[in-house]
Coordinates of C-alpha atoms and ligand atoms in Angstrom, one line a residue:
M1 CA -9.0 -251.9 32.3
K2 CA -10.0 -255.0 30.5
K3 CA -8.5 -255.5 27.0
K4 CA -10.9 -254.9 24.1
P5 CA -8.9 -254.6 20.9
V6 CA -10.7 -252.6 18.3
K7 CA -11.0 -254.4 14.9
I8 CA -9.6 -252.7 11.9
V9 CA -11.1 -253.1 8.5
E10 CA -8.8 -251.9 5.7
T11 CA -10.7 -250.1 2.8
A12 CA -7.8 -249.7 0.4
F13 CA -9.3 -252.0 -2.2
R14 CA -12.9 -250.6 -2.0
D15 CA -14.0 -247.4 -0.4
A16 CA -10.5 -245.7 -0.4
H17 CA -10.1 -245.8 -4.2
Q18 CA -13.8 -245.3 -4.7
S19 CA -13.7 -242.1 -2.7
L20 CA -10.3 -240.7 -4.0
M21 CA -9.6 -242.3 -7.4
A22 CA -13.0 -242.9 -9.1
T23 CA -12.7 -246.6 -8.1
R24 CA -10.1 -247.2 -10.8
M25 CA -7.7 -249.5 -8.9
S26 CA -7.3 -252.7 -11.0
T27 CA -6.8 -256.3 -9.8
E28 CA -3.3 -256.1 -11.2
Q29 CA -2.5 -253.2 -8.9
M30 CA -3.9 -255.0 -5.9
L31 CA -2.4 -258.5 -6.2
P32 CA 1.3 -257.7 -5.5
I33 CA 0.6 -256.4 -2.0
V34 CA -2.0 -259.0 -1.0
E35 CA 0.5 -261.3 0.8
K36 CA 1.8 -258.5 3.1
M37 CA -1.7 -257.2 3.8
D38 CA -2.7 -260.7 4.8
Q39 CA 0.0 -260.7 7.5
A40 CA -0.6 -257.2 8.9
G41 CA -3.3 -258.2 11.4
Y42 CA -6.4 -256.6 9.8
H43 CA -9.7 -258.0 11.0
A44 CA -11.0 -257.8 7.4
V45 CA -10.2 -256.2 4.0
E46 CA -13.1 -254.4 2.3
C47 CA -12.5 -255.2 -1.3
W48 CA -15.7 -255.7 -3.3
G49 CA -19.1 -254.3 -3.9
G50 CA -20.1 -250.7 -3.8
A51 CA -18.9 -249.1 -7.1
T52 CA -16.1 -251.6 -7.7
F53 CA -18.3 -254.0 -9.7
D54 CA -19.6 -251.4 -12.2
T55 CA -16.2 -249.8 -12.7
A56 CA -14.4 -253.0 -13.2
L57 CA -16.7 -254.0 -16.0
R58 CA -17.2 -250.6 -17.6
F59 CA -13.7 -248.9 -17.4
L60 CA -11.2 -251.6 -16.5
K61 CA -12.6 -254.4 -18.7
E62 CA -12.3 -256.8 -15.8
D63 CA -14.6 -259.5 -14.5
P64 CA -15.4 -258.6 -10.9
W65 CA -16.0 -262.3 -10.1
V66 CA -12.5 -263.1 -11.3
R67 CA -11.1 -260.4 -9.1
L68 CA -12.9 -261.8 -6.1
R69 CA -11.6 -265.3 -6.7
K70 CA -8.0 -264.0 -7.0
L71 CA -8.2 -262.0 -3.9
R72 CA -9.7 -265.0 -2.0
E73 CA -6.7 -267.1 -3.2
G74 CA -4.3 -264.5 -1.9
F75 CA -5.9 -263.6 1.5
K76 CA -5.5 -266.8 3.5
H77 CA -5.9 -265.4 7.0
T78 CA -8.0 -262.2 6.5
K79 CA -11.7 -261.9 6.1
L80 CA -13.0 -260.4 2.9
Q81 CA -15.8 -257.9 3.1
M82 CA -18.1 -256.3 0.6
L83 CA -20.7 -253.5 0.5
L84 CA -24.2 -254.2 -0.7
R85 CA -27.1 -251.8 -1.2
G86 CA -29.8 -254.1 0.1
Q87 CA -32.5 -254.9 -2.4
N88 CA -30.8 -252.7 -5.0
L89 CA -27.7 -255.0 -4.7
L90 CA -25.1 -253.0 -6.6
G91 CA -27.6 -251.3 -9.0
Y92 CA -30.0 -248.5 -8.6
S93 CA -33.4 -250.0 -8.4
H94 CA -35.0 -252.9 -6.6
Y95 CA -34.5 -256.5 -7.7
A96 CA -36.7 -259.5 -7.1
D97 CA -35.8 -261.7 -4.2
D98 CA -34.5 -264.5 -6.4
V99 CA -31.8 -262.2 -7.8
V100 CA -30.9 -260.8 -4.4
D101 CA -30.7 -264.4 -2.9
Y102 CA -28.6 -265.7 -5.7
F103 CA -26.3 -262.7 -5.7
C104 CA -25.5 -263.0 -2.0
R105 CA -25.0 -266.7 -2.2
R106 CA -22.6 -266.5 -5.1
S107 CA -20.7 -263.7 -3.4
V108 CA -20.1 -265.8 -0.3
A109 CA -19.4 -268.9 -2.4
N110 CA -16.7 -267.0 -4.4
G111 CA -14.9 -265.9 -1.2
I112 CA -16.7 -263.1 0.6
D113 CA -16.9 -263.6 4.4
N114 CA -18.8 -260.4 5.5
I115 CA -21.5 -258.6 3.6
R116 CA -22.3 -255.1 4.9
I117 CA -25.9 -254.4 3.8
M118 CA -27.6 -251.0 3.9
D119 CA -30.7 -249.3 2.5
C120 CA -31.0 -245.7 1.6
L121 CA -34.1 -245.2 3.6
N122 CA -33.2 -247.4 6.5
D123 CA -36.3 -249.5 5.6
I124 CA -35.3 -252.8 7.1
R125 CA -37.7 -254.7 5.0
N126 CA -35.2 -254.0 2.2
L127 CA -32.4 -255.7 4.0
K128 CA -33.9 -259.0 5.1
T129 CA -33.6 -261.1 1.9
A130 CA -29.9 -260.2 1.5
M131 CA -29.2 -260.8 5.2
K132 CA -30.9 -264.3 5.1
A133 CA -29.2 -265.3 1.9
T134 CA -25.7 -264.2 3.2
Q135 CA -26.2 -266.3 6.3
A136 CA -27.7 -269.3 4.5
E137 CA -24.4 -269.6 2.5
G138 CA -22.3 -269.3 5.7
G139 CA -21.5 -265.6 5.5
R140 CA -21.7 -262.9 8.2
A141 CA -24.3 -260.2 7.7
I142 CA -23.4 -256.7 9.0
V143 CA -26.6 -254.8 8.7
A144 CA -26.1 -251.1 8.6
L145 CA -27.9 -248.0 9.7
V146 CA -27.3 -245.2 7.2
Y147 CA -26.4 -242.2 9.4
T148 CA -28.0 -238.8 8.7
L149 CA -29.1 -235.7 10.5
G150 CA -32.6 -234.3 10.7
D151 CA -35.6 -233.8 13.0
A152 CA -36.7 -237.3 12.6
Y153 CA -33.3 -238.8 13.5
T154 CA -33.4 -238.8 17.3
L155 CA -31.5 -241.1 19.5
D156 CA -34.7 -243.0 20.0
Y157 CA -35.0 -243.5 16.2
W158 CA -31.6 -245.0 16.0
K159 CA -32.1 -247.2 18.9
D160 CA -35.4 -248.4 17.6
V161 CA -34.0 -249.3 14.1
A162 CA -31.0 -251.0 15.8
R163 CA -33.2 -253.1 18.0
R164 CA -35.2 -254.2 15.0
I165 CA -32.0 -255.1 13.0
E166 CA -30.9 -257.3 15.9
D167 CA -34.3 -258.9 16.2
M168 CA -34.2 -259.6 12.5
G169 CA -31.1 -261.7 13.1
A170 CA -28.2 -259.6 11.9
D171 CA -24.7 -260.8 13.0
E172 CA -23.4 -257.3 13.5
L173 CA -24.8 -253.8 13.5
G174 CA -23.1 -251.3 11.1
L175 CA -23.2 -247.5 11.5
K176 CA -22.6 -246.1 8.1
D177 CA -21.7 -242.5 7.9
M178 CA -21.0 -242.2 4.1
A179 CA -21.2 -238.4 4.2
G180 CA -18.9 -237.8 7.1
L181 CA -21.5 -236.1 9.3
L182 CA -20.7 -238.0 12.4
T183 CA -18.8 -235.6 14.7
P184 CA -16.8 -237.0 17.7
Y185 CA -19.2 -236.2 20.6
R186 CA -22.3 -237.2 18.5
A187 CA -20.5 -240.5 17.8
E188 CA -19.8 -241.1 21.4
E189 CA -23.4 -240.5 22.4
L190 CA -24.8 -242.6 19.6
V191 CA -22.4 -245.5 19.9
R192 CA -23.0 -245.7 23.7
A193 CA -26.8 -245.7 23.1
L194 CA -26.5 -248.5 20.4
K195 CA -24.3 -250.6 22.7
E196 CA -26.8 -250.2 25.4
T197 CA -29.5 -251.3 23.0
V198 CA -28.1 -254.3 21.2
N199 CA -25.8 -257.2 22.1
I200 CA -24.3 -257.8 18.6
P201 CA -21.0 -256.0 17.8
V202 CA -21.2 -252.5 16.4
A203 CA -19.0 -251.4 13.4
V204 CA -18.6 -247.7 12.6
H205 CA -17.7 -246.4 9.1
T206 CA -17.1 -242.7 8.4
H207 CA -15.3 -240.4 5.9
Y208 CA -12.7 -237.8 6.5
T209 CA -14.5 -235.2 4.3
A210 CA -15.2 -232.8 7.1
G211 CA -11.9 -233.3 8.9
V212 CA -13.2 -234.8 12.1
A213 CA -13.1 -238.6 11.4
S214 CA -10.1 -239.6 13.4
M215 CA -11.5 -237.9 16.5
T216 CA -14.9 -239.5 15.7
Y217 CA -13.2 -242.9 15.8
L218 CA -11.5 -242.1 19.1
K219 CA -14.7 -241.3 20.8
A220 CA -16.6 -244.2 19.1
V221 CA -14.0 -246.7 20.3
E222 CA -14.0 -245.3 23.8
A223 CA -17.7 -245.6 23.8
G224 CA -17.5 -249.3 22.9
C225 CA -17.7 -249.7 19.2
D226 CA -16.1 -252.9 18.1
S227 CA -14.7 -252.2 14.7
I228 CA -13.7 -249.3 12.5
D229 CA -12.9 -248.8 8.8
C230 CA -9.5 -247.3 8.0
A231 CA -7.5 -246.7 4.8
I232 CA -3.7 -247.1 4.6
S233 CA -2.2 -243.6 4.8
P234 CA -1.5 -243.0 1.1
L235 CA -5.2 -243.6 0.3
A236 CA -6.5 -242.0 3.5
L237 CA -8.0 -238.6 4.5
G238 CA -9.9 -236.2 2.3
T239 CA -13.0 -237.9 1.1
S240 CA -11.6 -241.3 2.2
Q241 CA -11.2 -242.8 5.7
P242 CA -8.8 -242.1 8.6
A243 CA -5.3 -243.5 8.1
T244 CA -4.8 -247.1 9.4
E245 CA -1.3 -246.5 10.8
V246 CA -2.4 -243.4 12.7
I247 CA -5.4 -245.0 14.3
A248 CA -3.3 -248.2 15.1
E249 CA -0.6 -246.0 16.7
T250 CA -3.3 -244.0 18.6
F251 CA -4.5 -247.1 20.3
R252 CA -1.2 -248.7 20.8
N253 CA -0.6 -250.0 24.4
T254 CA -4.1 -249.1 25.4
P255 CA -6.9 -251.6 26.0
Y256 CA -8.1 -251.0 22.4
D257 CA -4.7 -251.9 20.7
P258 CA -5.7 -253.5 17.5
G259 CA -2.3 -255.3 17.3
L260 CA -1.4 -254.4 13.8
D261 CA 2.2 -254.8 12.6
Q262 CA 3.5 -251.3 12.1
E263 CA 6.5 -252.5 10.3
L264 CA 4.4 -254.2 7.7
L265 CA 1.9 -251.3 7.5
G266 CA 4.9 -249.2 6.6
E267 CA 5.8 -251.5 3.7
I268 CA 2.2 -251.6 2.6
A269 CA 2.1 -247.8 2.7
D270 CA 5.2 -247.6 0.5
Y271 CA 3.5 -249.7 -2.1
F272 CA 0.3 -247.6 -2.2
A273 CA 2.4 -244.4 -2.1
R274 CA 3.6 -245.3 -5.6
L275 CA 0.1 -245.8 -6.8
R276 CA -1.0 -242.5 -5.3
D277 CA 1.9 -240.7 -7.0
E278 CA 0.9 -242.2 -10.4
A279 CA -2.8 -241.2 -9.8
M280 CA -1.7 -237.7 -8.9
E281 CA 0.4 -237.4 -11.9
S282 CA -2.3 -238.7 -14.3
G283 CA -4.9 -236.4 -12.7
L284 CA -7.0 -239.4 -11.5
L285 CA -6.5 -238.2 -7.9
S286 CA -7.2 -234.5 -7.6
P287 CA -5.6 -232.6 -4.6
R288 CA -9.1 -231.1 -4.2
M289 CA -10.3 -234.4 -2.8
L290 CA -7.8 -234.2 0.0
G291 CA -8.7 -231.0 1.8
V292 CA -11.2 -230.4 4.4
N293 CA -14.7 -229.7 3.1
I294 CA -16.4 -228.0 6.0
R295 CA -19.5 -227.3 3.8
T296 CA -20.4 -230.9 4.4
L297 CA -21.2 -230.2 8.0
Q298 CA -22.6 -226.8 7.2
Y299 CA -25.2 -228.1 4.7
Q300 CA -25.3 -231.7 5.9
V301 CA -24.9 -232.8 2.3
P302 CA -22.5 -235.5 1.2
G303 CA -19.3 -234.1 -0.6
G304 CA -20.0 -236.1 -3.7
M305 CA -23.5 -234.7 -4.0
L306 CA -22.1 -231.1 -3.9
S307 CA -19.8 -231.8 -6.8
N308 CA -22.7 -233.3 -8.8
L309 CA -24.8 -230.1 -8.2
V310 CA -22.0 -227.9 -9.6
V311 CA -21.9 -230.1 -12.8
Q312 CA -25.7 -229.9 -13.1
L313 CA -25.8 -226.1 -12.7
K314 CA -22.9 -225.7 -15.1
E315 CA -24.8 -227.6 -17.8
A316 CA -27.8 -225.4 -17.2
G317 CA -25.6 -222.3 -17.4
Q318 CA -26.7 -221.3 -14.0
E319 CA -23.6 -221.8 -11.8
D320 CA -24.4 -218.6 -9.9
R321 CA -27.5 -220.2 -8.3
Y322 CA -25.4 -222.7 -6.2
Q323 CA -26.3 -221.1 -3.0
E324 CA -30.0 -221.1 -3.8
V325 CA -29.8 -224.8 -4.5
L326 CA -28.0 -225.5 -1.3
E327 CA -30.8 -223.8 0.6
E328 CA -33.5 -225.7 -1.5
I329 CA -32.0 -229.2 -0.7
P330 CA -33.2 -229.3 3.0
R331 CA -36.7 -228.1 1.9
V332 CA -37.1 -230.8 -0.8
R333 CA -35.7 -233.4 1.6
K334 CA -38.4 -232.3 4.2
D335 CA -41.1 -232.5 1.5
F336 CA -40.0 -236.0 0.6
G337 CA -40.2 -237.4 4.1
E338 CA -36.7 -236.5 5.2
P339 CA -34.7 -239.5 3.7
P340 CA -31.0 -239.8 4.4
L341 CA -29.0 -238.4 1.5
V342 CA -27.1 -241.4 0.1
T343 CA -27.2 -243.2 -3.3
P344 CA -29.9 -243.1 -4.8
S345 CA -31.9 -240.7 -2.6
S346 CA -29.2 -238.1 -2.7
Q347 CA -29.3 -237.9 -6.5
I348 CA -33.1 -237.7 -6.4
V349 CA -33.3 -234.9 -3.9
G350 CA -30.3 -233.0 -5.3
T351 CA -31.7 -233.1 -8.9
Q352 CA -35.2 -232.0 -7.8
A353 CA -33.7 -229.1 -5.8
V354 CA -31.8 -228.0 -9.0
L355 CA -35.0 -228.2 -11.1
N356 CA -36.9 -226.2 -8.5
V357 CA -34.4 -223.4 -8.6
I358 CA -33.6 -223.2 -12.3
T359 CA -37.3 -223.4 -13.5
G360 CA -38.2 -220.7 -11.0
E361 CA -41.2 -222.7 -9.7
R362 CA -41.1 -225.5 -7.2
Y363 CA -42.1 -228.9 -8.6
R364 CA -43.2 -227.6 -12.0
M365 CA -40.7 -229.9 -13.5
T366 CA -40.1 -233.3 -11.7
T367 CA -38.2 -236.5 -12.4
K368 CA -39.6 -240.0 -12.6
E369 CA -37.4 -240.9 -9.7
S370 CA -39.0 -238.2 -7.5
R371 CA -42.3 -239.7 -8.4
R372 CA -41.2 -243.3 -7.6
L373 CA -39.7 -242.2 -4.3
L374 CA -43.0 -240.5 -3.2
Q375 CA -45.0 -243.5 -4.3
G376 CA -43.1 -245.7 -2.0
E377 CA -41.2 -247.6 -4.6
F378 CA -37.9 -247.4 -2.7
G379 CA -39.6 -248.2 0.7
Q380 CA -40.9 -246.2 3.5
T381 CA -39.5 -242.8 4.4
V382 CA -39.0 -242.0 8.1
K383 CA -41.7 -239.3 7.9
E384 CA -44.7 -239.0 5.7
P385 CA -44.0 -236.8 2.6
D386 CA -45.8 -233.5 2.4
P387 CA -49.3 -234.3 1.1
E388 CA -49.5 -231.3 -1.3
V389 CA -46.1 -232.0 -2.8
K390 CA -47.0 -235.6 -3.1
K391 CA -50.3 -234.9 -4.8
K392 CA -48.6 -232.5 -7.2
I393 CA -45.9 -235.0 -8.2
T394 CA -47.8 -238.3 -8.2
G395 CA -51.3 -237.2 -9.0
D396 CA -53.8 -240.0 -8.4
A397 CA -51.3 -242.8 -9.0
P398 CA -51.5 -245.4 -6.3
C399 CA -48.8 -245.6 -3.6
I400 CA -47.1 -248.7 -2.3
K401 CA -47.3 -249.6 1.4
C402 CA -45.8 -253.1 1.2
R403 CA -42.2 -254.0 0.7
P404 CA -41.4 -252.9 -2.9
A405 CA -39.8 -256.2 -3.9
D406 CA -43.1 -258.0 -2.9
L407 CA -44.4 -256.7 -6.2
I408 CA -41.6 -257.8 -8.3
P409 CA -42.0 -261.4 -9.8
P410 CA -38.9 -263.6 -10.1
Q411 CA -36.4 -262.2 -12.6
L412 CA -33.7 -264.7 -12.9
P413 CA -35.2 -266.8 -15.6
Q414 CA -35.6 -263.8 -17.9
F415 CA -32.1 -262.6 -17.2
E416 CA -30.8 -266.1 -17.9
K417 CA -32.5 -266.1 -21.2
E418 CA -31.2 -262.7 -22.2
C419 CA -27.6 -263.4 -21.5
A420 CA -27.5 -267.1 -22.5
R421 CA -25.7 -266.2 -25.7
W422 CA -22.7 -264.9 -23.7
K423 CA -22.7 -267.1 -20.7
K424 CA -19.4 -268.7 -19.6
Q425 CA -19.9 -269.1 -15.9
D426 CA -22.9 -269.2 -13.5
E427 CA -22.2 -265.7 -12.2
D428 CA -22.5 -264.1 -15.6
V429 CA -26.3 -263.9 -15.1
L430 CA -25.7 -261.7 -12.0
T431 CA -23.3 -259.5 -13.8
Y432 CA -25.9 -259.1 -16.5
A433 CA -28.7 -258.5 -14.0
M434 CA -26.7 -255.6 -12.4
F435 CA -25.8 -253.7 -15.5
P436 CA -27.3 -255.3 -18.7
A437 CA -25.7 -252.9 -21.3
V438 CA -22.3 -252.7 -19.6
A439 CA -22.3 -256.4 -19.1
K440 CA -23.1 -257.1 -22.7
E441 CA -20.3 -254.9 -23.8
Y442 CA -17.9 -256.6 -21.5
F443 CA -19.0 -260.1 -22.6
Q444 CA -18.4 -259.1 -26.2
Y445 CA -15.0 -257.8 -25.2
R446 CA -14.3 -261.1 -23.4
E447 CA -15.3 -263.1 -26.4
A448 CA -13.1 -261.1 -28.7
Q449 CA -10.2 -261.6 -26.3
E450 CA -10.7 -265.4 -26.3
T451 CA -11.0 -265.7 -30.0
R452 CA -8.0 -263.5 -30.8
I453 CA -5.2 -265.7 -31.9
D454 CA -1.7 -264.7 -31.3
I455 CA 0.6 -265.6 -34.2
G456 CA 4.3 -264.9 -34.4
V457 CA 6.0 -262.8 -37.1
A458 CA 7.8 -265.9 -38.3
D459 CA 4.5 -267.6 -39.0
V460 CA 3.4 -264.7 -41.2
V461 CA 6.8 -264.6 -42.9
N462 CA 6.5 -268.3 -43.6
G463 CA 3.0 -267.9 -44.8
V464 CA 1.5 -269.8 -42.0
Y465 CA -1.9 -268.3 -41.1
P466 CA -4.1 -270.0 -38.6
V467 CA -7.6 -270.6 -39.9
Ligands
CO1 CO1 -18.0 -245.2 2.7

């Protein structure tokens, strides 16, 4: 059989700690192991985007752009990859094209090679600006299908969107299963269909949440998928990805052998094992994240969404209604045009289901996000929303048929103006655009750090105070 090594993308620096440790890995914790990781034979290291940007600023008091530049300096052979939520970038609502364009360009200019771009509704109009900007700056655009289950999501649906993604000019097709719903034989069938449909490489991403992910990769690779995302063993399994070493060993001496250096992987694992132990001890990593959550498959709801529901019900003092909410979620999802359940649509559908149950009347109380979703402000849903529900929530307000960002005038000049007071580098305006309040707090912190003057005890004793 002809050799066709599967490419391995290591997620330790992005999805793995986002899934297991609330995205709290700091740059300082990453850098000591970069040199070894760079030699291990990874195709790419996913290390930026997703929730890392927000968490770095908000909790770690770190500039994400500085992290990116340091990683780029360290990784001399390995490609750097990031995750981007299409027109939402790393935030939760749509941005104007000028912001999306500038963000992608600066990401590539600062060291990102591959940008994986997704949209929560699989509305490819929301992916185009980011894709074009990535490519214009010399980056590779991996445009991803967000995987979900439901009546509308037939093999023909996936093939159709995949074809349109290829026609749009994507360098690679991603299959992003953030909820861990892709079971082995479904993966085999889907990957085979996608490979028959497009000529660009197909990358599969899944989570271990439901306990099937390693088998899913096995079948996906046999069916022809070109690359898979794995996490080094101490940061693998549970809500994270299959373990890198296990997958590499599985394919060793087969046509799919990714050619990773197991010796080095062992040393890399030793390093992350210490981090994992610390996280376990501090409670940052909960053993609950590591088990198999079969409910994910049962209810077709992402694991993270389930834990959010528990919190919402607890706050309302109605924890005993969990089961009712679980049953309400698919109904709300149907009413809303059957969107995939990923950020931000998962929060919108989940919250609405909670409201429907605890108020005792469906859609008596609604959120502004439910209204915006039904008005088309996130893009087009795969099916038309239920007309009665839509009328009840949006009233006579007009709905958007065009690409939502077409209605947003350029935003960069205003963002520039608002953050001018704090600006120290070009990228600061993008940091500000993503999370204005958090960015401002970080800029203030940064300024305080810079103006703080270290003086020695001797100076004080000698009465020398800097002015
Ligand atoms: Co993921």
